[in-house]
mmCIF file of C-alpha atoms and ligand atoms in Angstrom:
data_model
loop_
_atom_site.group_PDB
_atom_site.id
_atom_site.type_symbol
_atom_site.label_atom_id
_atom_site.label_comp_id
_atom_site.label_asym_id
_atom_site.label_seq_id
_atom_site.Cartn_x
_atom_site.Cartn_y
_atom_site.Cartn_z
ATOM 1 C CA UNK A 998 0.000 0.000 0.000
ATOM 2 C CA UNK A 999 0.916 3.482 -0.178
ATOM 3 C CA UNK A 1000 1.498 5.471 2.704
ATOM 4 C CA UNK A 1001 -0.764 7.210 4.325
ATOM 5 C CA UNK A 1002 -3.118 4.348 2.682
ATOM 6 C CA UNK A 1003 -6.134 5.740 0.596
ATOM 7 C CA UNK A 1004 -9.300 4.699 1.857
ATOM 8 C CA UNK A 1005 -12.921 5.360 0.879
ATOM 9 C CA UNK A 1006 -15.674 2.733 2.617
ATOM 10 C CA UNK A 1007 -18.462 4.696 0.727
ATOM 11 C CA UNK A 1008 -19.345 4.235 -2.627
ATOM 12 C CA UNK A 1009 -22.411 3.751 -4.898
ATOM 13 C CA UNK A 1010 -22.562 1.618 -8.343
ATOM 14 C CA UNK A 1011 -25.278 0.787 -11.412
ATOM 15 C CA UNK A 1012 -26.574 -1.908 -8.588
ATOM 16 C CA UNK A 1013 -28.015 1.362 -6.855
ATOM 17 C CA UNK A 1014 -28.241 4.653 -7.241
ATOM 18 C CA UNK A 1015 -24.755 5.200 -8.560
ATOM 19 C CA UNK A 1016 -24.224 5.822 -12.579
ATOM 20 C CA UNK A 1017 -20.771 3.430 -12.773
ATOM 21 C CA UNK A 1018 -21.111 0.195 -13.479
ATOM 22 C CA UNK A 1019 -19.371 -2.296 -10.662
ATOM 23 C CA UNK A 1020 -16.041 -2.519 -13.079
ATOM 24 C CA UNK A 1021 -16.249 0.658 -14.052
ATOM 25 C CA UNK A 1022 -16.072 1.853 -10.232
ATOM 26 C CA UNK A 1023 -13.304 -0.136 -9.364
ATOM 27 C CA UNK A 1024 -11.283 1.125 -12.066
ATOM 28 C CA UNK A 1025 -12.594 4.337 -11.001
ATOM 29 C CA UNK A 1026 -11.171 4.124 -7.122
ATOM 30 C CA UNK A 1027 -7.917 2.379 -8.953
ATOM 31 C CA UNK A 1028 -7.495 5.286 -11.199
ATOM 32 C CA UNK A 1029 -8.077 7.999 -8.197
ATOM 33 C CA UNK A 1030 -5.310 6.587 -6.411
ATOM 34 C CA UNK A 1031 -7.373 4.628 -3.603
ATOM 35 C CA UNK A 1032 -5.413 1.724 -1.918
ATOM 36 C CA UNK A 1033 -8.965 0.208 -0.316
ATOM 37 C CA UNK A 1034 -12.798 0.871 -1.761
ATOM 38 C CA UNK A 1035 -15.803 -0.334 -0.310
ATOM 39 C CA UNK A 1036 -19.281 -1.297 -2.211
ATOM 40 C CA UNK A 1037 -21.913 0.233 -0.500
ATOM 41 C CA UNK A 1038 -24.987 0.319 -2.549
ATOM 42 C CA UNK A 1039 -28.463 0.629 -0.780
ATOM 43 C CA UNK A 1040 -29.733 -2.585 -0.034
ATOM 44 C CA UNK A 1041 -28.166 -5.031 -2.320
ATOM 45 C CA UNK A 1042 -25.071 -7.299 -3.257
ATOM 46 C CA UNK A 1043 -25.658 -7.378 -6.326
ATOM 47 C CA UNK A 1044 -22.669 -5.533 -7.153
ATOM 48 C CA UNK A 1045 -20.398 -7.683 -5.456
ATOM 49 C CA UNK A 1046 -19.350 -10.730 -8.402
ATOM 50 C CA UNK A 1047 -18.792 -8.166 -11.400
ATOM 51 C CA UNK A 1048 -16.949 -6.133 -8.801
ATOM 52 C CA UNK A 1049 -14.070 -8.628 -7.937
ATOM 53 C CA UNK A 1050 -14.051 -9.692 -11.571
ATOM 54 C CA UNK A 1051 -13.053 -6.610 -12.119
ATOM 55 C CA UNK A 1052 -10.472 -6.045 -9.501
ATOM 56 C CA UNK A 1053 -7.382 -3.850 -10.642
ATOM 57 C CA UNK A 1054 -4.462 -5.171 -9.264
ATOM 58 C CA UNK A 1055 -2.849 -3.199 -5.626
ATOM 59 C CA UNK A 1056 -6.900 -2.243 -4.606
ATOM 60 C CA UNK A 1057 -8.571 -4.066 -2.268
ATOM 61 C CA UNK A 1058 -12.200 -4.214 -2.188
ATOM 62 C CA UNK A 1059 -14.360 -4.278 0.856
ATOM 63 C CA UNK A 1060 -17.427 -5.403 -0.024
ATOM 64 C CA UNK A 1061 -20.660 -3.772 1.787
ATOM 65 C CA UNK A 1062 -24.508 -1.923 1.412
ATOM 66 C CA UNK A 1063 -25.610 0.752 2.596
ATOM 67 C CA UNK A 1064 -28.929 -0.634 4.641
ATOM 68 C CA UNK A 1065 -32.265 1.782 4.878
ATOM 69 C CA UNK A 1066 -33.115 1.484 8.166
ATOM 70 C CA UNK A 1067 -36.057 3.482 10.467
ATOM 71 C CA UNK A 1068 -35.953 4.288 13.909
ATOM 72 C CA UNK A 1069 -39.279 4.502 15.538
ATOM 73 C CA UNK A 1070 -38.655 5.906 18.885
ATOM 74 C CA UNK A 1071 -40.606 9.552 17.609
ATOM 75 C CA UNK A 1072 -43.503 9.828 15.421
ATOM 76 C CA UNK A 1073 -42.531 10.564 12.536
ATOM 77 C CA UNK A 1074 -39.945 7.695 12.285
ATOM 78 C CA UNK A 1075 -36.590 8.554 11.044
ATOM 79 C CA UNK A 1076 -35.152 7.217 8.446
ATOM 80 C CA UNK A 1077 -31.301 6.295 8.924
ATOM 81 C CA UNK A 1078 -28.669 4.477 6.588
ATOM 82 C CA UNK A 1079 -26.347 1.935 8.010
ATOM 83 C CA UNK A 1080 -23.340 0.820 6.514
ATOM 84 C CA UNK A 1081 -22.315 -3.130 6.782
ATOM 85 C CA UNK A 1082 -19.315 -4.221 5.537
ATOM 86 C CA UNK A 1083 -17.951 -7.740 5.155
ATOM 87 C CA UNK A 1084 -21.386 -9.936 6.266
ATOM 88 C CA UNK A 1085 -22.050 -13.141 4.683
ATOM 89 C CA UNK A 1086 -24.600 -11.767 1.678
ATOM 90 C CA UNK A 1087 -26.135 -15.812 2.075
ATOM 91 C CA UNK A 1088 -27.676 -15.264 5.939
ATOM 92 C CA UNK A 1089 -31.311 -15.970 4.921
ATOM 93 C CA UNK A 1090 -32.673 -13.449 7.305
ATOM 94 C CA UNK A 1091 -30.675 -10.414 6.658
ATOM 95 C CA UNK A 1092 -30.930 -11.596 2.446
ATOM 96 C CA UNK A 1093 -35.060 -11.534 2.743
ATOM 97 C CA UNK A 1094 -34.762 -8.062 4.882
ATOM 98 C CA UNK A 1095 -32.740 -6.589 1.645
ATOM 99 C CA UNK A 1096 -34.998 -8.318 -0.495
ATOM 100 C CA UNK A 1097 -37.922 -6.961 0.751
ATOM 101 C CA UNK A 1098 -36.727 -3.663 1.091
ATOM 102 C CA UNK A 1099 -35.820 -3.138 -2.827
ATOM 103 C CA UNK A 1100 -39.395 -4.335 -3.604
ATOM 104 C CA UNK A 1101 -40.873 -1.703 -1.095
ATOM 105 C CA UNK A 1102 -38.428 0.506 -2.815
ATOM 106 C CA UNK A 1103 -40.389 -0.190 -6.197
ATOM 107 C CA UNK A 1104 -43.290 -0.091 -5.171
ATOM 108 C CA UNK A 1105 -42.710 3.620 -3.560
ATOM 109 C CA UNK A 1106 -41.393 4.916 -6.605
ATOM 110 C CA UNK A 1107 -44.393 3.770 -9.073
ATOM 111 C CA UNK A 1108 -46.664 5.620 -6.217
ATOM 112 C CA UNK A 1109 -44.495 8.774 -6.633
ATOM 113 C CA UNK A 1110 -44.699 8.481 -10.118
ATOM 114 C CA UNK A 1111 -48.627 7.716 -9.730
ATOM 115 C CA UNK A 1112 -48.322 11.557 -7.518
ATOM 116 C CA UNK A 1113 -46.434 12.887 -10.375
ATOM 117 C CA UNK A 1114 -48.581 11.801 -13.136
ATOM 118 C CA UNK A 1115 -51.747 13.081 -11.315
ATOM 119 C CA UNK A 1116 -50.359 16.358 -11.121
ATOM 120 C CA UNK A 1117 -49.767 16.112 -14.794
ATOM 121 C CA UNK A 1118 -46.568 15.374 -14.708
ATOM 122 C CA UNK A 1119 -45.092 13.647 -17.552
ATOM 123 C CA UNK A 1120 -42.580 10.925 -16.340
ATOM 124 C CA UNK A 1121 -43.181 7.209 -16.976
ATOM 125 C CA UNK A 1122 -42.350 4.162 -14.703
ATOM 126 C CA UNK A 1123 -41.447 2.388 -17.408
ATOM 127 C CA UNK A 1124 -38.560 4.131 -18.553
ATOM 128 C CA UNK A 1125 -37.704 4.908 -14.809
ATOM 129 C CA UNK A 1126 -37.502 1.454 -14.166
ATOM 130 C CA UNK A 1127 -35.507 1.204 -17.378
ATOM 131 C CA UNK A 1128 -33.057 3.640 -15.793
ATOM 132 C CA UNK A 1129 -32.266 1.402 -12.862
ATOM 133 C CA UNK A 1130 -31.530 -1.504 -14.875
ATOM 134 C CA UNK A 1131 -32.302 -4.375 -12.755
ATOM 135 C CA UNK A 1132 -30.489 -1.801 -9.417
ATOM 136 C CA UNK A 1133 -32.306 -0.743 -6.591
ATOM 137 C CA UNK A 1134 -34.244 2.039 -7.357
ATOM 138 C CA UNK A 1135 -34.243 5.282 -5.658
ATOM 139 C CA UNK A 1136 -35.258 8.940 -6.052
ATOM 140 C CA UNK A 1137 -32.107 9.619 -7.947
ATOM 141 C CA UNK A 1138 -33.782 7.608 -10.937
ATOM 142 C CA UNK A 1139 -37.149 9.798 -10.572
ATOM 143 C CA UNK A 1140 -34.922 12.951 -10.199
ATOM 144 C CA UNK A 1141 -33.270 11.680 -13.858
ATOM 145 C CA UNK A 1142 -37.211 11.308 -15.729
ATOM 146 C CA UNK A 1143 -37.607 14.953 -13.946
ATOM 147 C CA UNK A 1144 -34.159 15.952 -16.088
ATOM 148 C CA UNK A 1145 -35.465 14.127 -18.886
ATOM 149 C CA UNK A 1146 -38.559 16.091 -18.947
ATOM 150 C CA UNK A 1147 -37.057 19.357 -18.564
ATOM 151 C CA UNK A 1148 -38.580 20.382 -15.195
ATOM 152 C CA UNK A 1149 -35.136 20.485 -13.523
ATOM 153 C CA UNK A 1150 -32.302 21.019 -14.600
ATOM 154 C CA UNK A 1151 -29.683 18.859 -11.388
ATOM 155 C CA UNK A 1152 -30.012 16.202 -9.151
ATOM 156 C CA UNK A 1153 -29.919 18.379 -6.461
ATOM 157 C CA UNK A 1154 -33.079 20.808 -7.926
ATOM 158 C CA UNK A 1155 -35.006 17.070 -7.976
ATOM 159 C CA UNK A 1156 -34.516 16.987 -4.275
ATOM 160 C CA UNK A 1157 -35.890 20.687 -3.343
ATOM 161 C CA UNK A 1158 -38.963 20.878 -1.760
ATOM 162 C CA UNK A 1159 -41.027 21.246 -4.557
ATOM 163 C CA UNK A 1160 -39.804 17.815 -5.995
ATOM 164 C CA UNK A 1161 -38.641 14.760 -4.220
ATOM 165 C CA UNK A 1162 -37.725 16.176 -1.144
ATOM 166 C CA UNK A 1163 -41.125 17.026 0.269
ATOM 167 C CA UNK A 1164 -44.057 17.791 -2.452
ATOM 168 C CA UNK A 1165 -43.078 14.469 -4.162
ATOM 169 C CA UNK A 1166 -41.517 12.719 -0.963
ATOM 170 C CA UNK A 1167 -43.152 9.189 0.096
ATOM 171 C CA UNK A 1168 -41.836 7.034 2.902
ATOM 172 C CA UNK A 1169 -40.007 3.539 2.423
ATOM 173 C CA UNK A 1170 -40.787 0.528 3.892
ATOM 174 C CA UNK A 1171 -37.463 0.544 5.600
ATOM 175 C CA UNK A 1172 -35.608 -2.129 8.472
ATOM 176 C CA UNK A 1173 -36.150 -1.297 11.791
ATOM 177 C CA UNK A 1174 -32.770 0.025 13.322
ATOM 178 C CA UNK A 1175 -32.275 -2.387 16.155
ATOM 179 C CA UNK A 1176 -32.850 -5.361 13.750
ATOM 180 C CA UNK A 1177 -30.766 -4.434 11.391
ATOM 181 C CA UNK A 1178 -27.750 -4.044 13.668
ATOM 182 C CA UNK A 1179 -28.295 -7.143 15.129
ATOM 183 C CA UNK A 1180 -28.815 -8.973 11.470
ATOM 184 C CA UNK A 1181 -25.808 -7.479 10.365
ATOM 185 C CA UNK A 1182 -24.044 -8.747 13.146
ATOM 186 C CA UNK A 1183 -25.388 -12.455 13.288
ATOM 187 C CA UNK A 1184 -24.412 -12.068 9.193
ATOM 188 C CA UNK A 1185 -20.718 -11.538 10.742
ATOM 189 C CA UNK A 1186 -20.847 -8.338 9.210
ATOM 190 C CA UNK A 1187 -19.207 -4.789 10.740
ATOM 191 C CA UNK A 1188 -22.219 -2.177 11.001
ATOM 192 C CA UNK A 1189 -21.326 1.668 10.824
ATOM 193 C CA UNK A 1190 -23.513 4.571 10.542
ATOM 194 C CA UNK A 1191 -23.733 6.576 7.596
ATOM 195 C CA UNK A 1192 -23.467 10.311 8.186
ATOM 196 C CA UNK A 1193 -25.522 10.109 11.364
ATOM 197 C CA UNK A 1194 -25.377 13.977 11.802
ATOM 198 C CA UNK A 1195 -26.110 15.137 8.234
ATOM 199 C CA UNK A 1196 -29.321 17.595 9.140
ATOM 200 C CA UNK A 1197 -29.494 18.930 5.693
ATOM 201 C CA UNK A 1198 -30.644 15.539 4.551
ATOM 202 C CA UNK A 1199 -33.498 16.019 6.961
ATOM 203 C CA UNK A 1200 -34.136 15.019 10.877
ATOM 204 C CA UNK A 1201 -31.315 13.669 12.811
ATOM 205 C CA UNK A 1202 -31.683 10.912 15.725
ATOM 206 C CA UNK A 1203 -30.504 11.779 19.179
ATOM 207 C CA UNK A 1204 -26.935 10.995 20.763
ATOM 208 C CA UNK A 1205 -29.057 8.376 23.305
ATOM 209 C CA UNK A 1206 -30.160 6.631 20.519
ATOM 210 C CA UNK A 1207 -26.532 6.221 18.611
ATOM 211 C CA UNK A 1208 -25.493 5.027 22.510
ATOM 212 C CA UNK A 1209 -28.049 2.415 22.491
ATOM 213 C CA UNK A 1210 -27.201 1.036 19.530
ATOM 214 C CA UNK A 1211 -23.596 0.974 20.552
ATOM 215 C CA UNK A 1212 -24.752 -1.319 23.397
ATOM 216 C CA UNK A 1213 -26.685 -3.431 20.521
ATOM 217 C CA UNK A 1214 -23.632 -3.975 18.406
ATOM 218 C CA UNK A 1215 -23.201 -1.010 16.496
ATOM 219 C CA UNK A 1216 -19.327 -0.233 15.547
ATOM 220 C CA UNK A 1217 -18.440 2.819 14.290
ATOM 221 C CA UNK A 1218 -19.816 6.512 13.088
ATOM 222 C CA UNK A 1219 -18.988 8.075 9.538
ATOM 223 C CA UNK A 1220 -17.553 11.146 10.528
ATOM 224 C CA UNK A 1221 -16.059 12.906 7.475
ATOM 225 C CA UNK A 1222 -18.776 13.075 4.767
ATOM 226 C CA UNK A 1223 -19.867 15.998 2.751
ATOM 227 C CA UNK A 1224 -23.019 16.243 4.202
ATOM 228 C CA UNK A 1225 -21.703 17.113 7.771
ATOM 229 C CA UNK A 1226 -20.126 20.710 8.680
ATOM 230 C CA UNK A 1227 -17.322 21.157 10.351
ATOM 231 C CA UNK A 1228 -18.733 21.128 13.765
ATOM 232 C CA UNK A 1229 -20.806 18.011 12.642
ATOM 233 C CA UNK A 1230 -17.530 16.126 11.850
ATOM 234 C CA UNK A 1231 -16.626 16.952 15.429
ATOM 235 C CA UNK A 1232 -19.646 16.442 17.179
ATOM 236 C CA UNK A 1233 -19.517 12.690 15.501
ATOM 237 C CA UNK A 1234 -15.578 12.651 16.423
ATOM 238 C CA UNK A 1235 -16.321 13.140 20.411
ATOM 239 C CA UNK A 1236 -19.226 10.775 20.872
ATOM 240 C CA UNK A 1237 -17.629 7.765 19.078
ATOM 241 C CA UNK A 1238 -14.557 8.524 21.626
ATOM 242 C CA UNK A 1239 -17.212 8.388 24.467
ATOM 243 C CA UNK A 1240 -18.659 5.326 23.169
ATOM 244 C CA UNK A 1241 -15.512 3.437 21.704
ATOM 245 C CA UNK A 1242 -17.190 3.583 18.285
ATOM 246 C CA UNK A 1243 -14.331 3.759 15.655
ATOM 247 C CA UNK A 1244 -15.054 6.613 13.067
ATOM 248 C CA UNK A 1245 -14.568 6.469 9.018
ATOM 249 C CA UNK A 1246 -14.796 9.083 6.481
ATOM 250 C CA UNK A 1247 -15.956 8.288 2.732
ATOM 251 C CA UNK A 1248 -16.759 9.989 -0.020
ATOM 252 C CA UNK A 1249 -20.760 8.433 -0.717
ATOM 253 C CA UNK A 1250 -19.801 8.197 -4.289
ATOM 254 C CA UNK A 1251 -22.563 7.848 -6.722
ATOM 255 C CA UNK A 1252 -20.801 8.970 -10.195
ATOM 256 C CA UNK A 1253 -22.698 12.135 -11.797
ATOM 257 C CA UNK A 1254 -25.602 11.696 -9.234
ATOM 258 C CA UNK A 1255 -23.319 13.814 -7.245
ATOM 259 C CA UNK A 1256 -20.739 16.276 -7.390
ATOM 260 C CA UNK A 1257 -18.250 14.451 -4.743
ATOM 261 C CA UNK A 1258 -15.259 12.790 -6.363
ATOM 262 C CA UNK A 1259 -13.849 9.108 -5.054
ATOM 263 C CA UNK A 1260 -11.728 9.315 -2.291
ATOM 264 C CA UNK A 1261 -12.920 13.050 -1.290
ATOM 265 C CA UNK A 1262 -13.053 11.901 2.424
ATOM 266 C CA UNK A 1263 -11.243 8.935 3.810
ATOM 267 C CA UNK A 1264 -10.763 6.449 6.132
ATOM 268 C CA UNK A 1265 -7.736 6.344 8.609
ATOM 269 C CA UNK A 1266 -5.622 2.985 9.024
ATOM 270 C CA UNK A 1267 -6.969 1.734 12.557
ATOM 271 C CA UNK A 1268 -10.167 2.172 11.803
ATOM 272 C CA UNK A 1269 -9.950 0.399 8.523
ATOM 273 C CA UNK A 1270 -8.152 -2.620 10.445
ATOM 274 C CA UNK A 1271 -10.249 -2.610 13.298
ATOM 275 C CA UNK A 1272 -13.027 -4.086 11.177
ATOM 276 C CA UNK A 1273 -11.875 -6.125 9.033
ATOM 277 C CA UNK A 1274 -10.543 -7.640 12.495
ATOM 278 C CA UNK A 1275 -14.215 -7.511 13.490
ATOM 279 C CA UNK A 1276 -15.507 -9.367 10.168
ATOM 280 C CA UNK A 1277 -17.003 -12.826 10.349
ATOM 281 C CA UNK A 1278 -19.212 -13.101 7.266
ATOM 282 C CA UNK A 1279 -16.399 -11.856 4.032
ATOM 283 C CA UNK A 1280 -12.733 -11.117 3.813
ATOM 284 C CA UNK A 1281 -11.679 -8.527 2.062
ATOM 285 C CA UNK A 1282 -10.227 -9.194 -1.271
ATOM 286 C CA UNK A 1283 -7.195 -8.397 -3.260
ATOM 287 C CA UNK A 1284 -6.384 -9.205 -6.902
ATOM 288 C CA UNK A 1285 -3.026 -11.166 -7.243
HETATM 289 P P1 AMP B 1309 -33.974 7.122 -1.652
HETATM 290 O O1 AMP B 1309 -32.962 6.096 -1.218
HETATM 291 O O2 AMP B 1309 -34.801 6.656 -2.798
HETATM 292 O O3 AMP B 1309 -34.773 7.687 -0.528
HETATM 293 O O4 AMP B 1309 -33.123 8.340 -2.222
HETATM 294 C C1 AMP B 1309 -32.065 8.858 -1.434
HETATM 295 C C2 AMP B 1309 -30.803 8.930 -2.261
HETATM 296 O O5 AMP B 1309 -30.870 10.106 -3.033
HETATM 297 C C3 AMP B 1309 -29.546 9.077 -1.440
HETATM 298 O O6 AMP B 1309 -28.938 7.824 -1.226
HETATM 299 C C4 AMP B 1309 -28.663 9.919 -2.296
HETATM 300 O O7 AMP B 1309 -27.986 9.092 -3.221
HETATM 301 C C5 AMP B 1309 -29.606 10.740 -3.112
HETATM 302 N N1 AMP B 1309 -29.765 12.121 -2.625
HETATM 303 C C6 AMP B 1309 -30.343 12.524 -1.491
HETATM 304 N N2 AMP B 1309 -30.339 13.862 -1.393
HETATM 305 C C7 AMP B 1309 -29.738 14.313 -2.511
HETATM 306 C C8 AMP B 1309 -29.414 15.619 -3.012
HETATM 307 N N3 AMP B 1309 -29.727 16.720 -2.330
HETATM 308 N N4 AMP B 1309 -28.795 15.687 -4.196
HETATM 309 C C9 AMP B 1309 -28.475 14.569 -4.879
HETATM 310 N N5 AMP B 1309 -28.758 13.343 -4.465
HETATM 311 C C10 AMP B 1309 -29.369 13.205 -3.289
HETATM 312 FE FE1 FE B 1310 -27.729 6.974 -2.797
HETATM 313 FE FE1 FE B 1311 -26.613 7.287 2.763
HETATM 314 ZN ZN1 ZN B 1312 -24.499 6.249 0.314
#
């Protein structure tokens, strides 16, 4: 490896919401310099086969998903992503979870398309579906039909208010919190949470609630991501030191669905090693 190492344990592909195919990705995080790169699209593996086909030689690939999860401890729930690297993708339970979860994610797009249409929008299913190609489908495809159609002209616009961040905004049918950190876990996988302080996403859960899931298995806190401020980054820093959480930093990656490059935030050495040290399910892997 290099030194410092590069490391990103972030990124999105074609199997999500990302617009580079698995290959294409690696050769991507190759090209950028990175030493390690993790898979993380939302709630699938999918990505995982063509992605160590692929493999340039001196990366090694950590393969993960990025898990919608809900908390229900305040009405409204919040919805939360968890990061799981390394977990055996076979454990039945945590596979039907996933499963179930990218056919609640279809079904929740059609019915914002259904919202769209009866405000006479013209965007079709069809060819949003299309878009995602057999990946799991999220607002980023919806927010391309809105391109398509001319009625905005970035990503970013699609998720204003007046789009797909509130007017056009429906709920998933995510995993409750608590079970997901404990699936991930009996899956011998390494769960992290994903920018857990990003507020301009939307609502953010409480410090007791990141402490409780500490207790219930949880391992570390993204700190460095481009949706946290400064004082974010350090809020995250200070309670992962009070709850022995290890902290990461990634750069969420998801091609031209976003404006952050591979490798714009990154992971520091111990952290990196301390889970793949906690891994049960995967090893990492490393061409030859
Ligand atoms: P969904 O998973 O369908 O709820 O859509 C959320 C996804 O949309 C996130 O994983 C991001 O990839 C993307 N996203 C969220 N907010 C924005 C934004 N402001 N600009 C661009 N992409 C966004
Ligand atoms: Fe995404
Ligand atoms: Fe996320
Ligand atoms: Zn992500």
């Amino acid at each position: 490896m290099s030194d410092p190492a590069r490391i990103d344990l972030h990124t999105h592909s074609t199997a999500s919401d990302g617009t580079l195919t698995p290959p294409e990705l690696v050769r991507a995080a190759a090209d950028a310099g990175l030493d390690v790169v993790a898979l993380t699209d939302h709630d699938t593996t999918a990505g995982w086969v063509p992605a160590v086909a692929a493999l340039p030689p001196g990366l090694t690939l950590i393969r993960g998903a990025e898990i919608s999860c809900r908390w229900f401890g305040v009405e409204p729930a919040i919805p939360l992503h968890l990061l799981a690297y390394l977990f055996d993708p076979a454990e039945p339970e945590l596979a039907a979870e996933l499963a179930r979860v990218r056919q609640a994610r279809e079904e929740r797009g059609e019915r914002i398309v259904r919202l769209l249409q009866a405000d006479g929008i013209q965007v079709s299913w069809t060819e949003i579906l299309a878009g995602a190609d057999g990946g799991t489908v999220g607002r980023p495809h919806i927010a391309q039909a809105l391109i398509r159609a001319g009625l905005v002209a970035t990503t970013s616009e699609a998720f204003g208010p007046d789009w797909l961040g509130e007017r056009y905004r429906l709920p998933k049918d995510d995993i409750e919190v608590f079970r997901a950190v404990a699936l991930v876990r009996a899956a011998g996988g390494v769960p992290v949470f994903a920018h857990p302080r990003a507020s301009r996403r939307g609502r953010i859960v409480p410090d007791e609630l990141i402490a409780d899931l500490a207790v219930a298995g949880l391992a570390g806190l993204e700190a460095d991501h481009e949706d946290h401020d400064a004082a974010e980054r350090e809020h995250v820093r200070r309670l992962a030191a009070e709850l022995g959480l290890l902290v990461t930093g990634s750069s969420d990656f998801h091609g031209t669905h976003k404006t952050v490059r591979l490798g714009a935030h990154t992971t520091g050495p111990e952290a990196y090693e301390r889970i793949v040290a906690l891994a049960r399910g995967v090893t990492p892997v490393a061409s030859s």
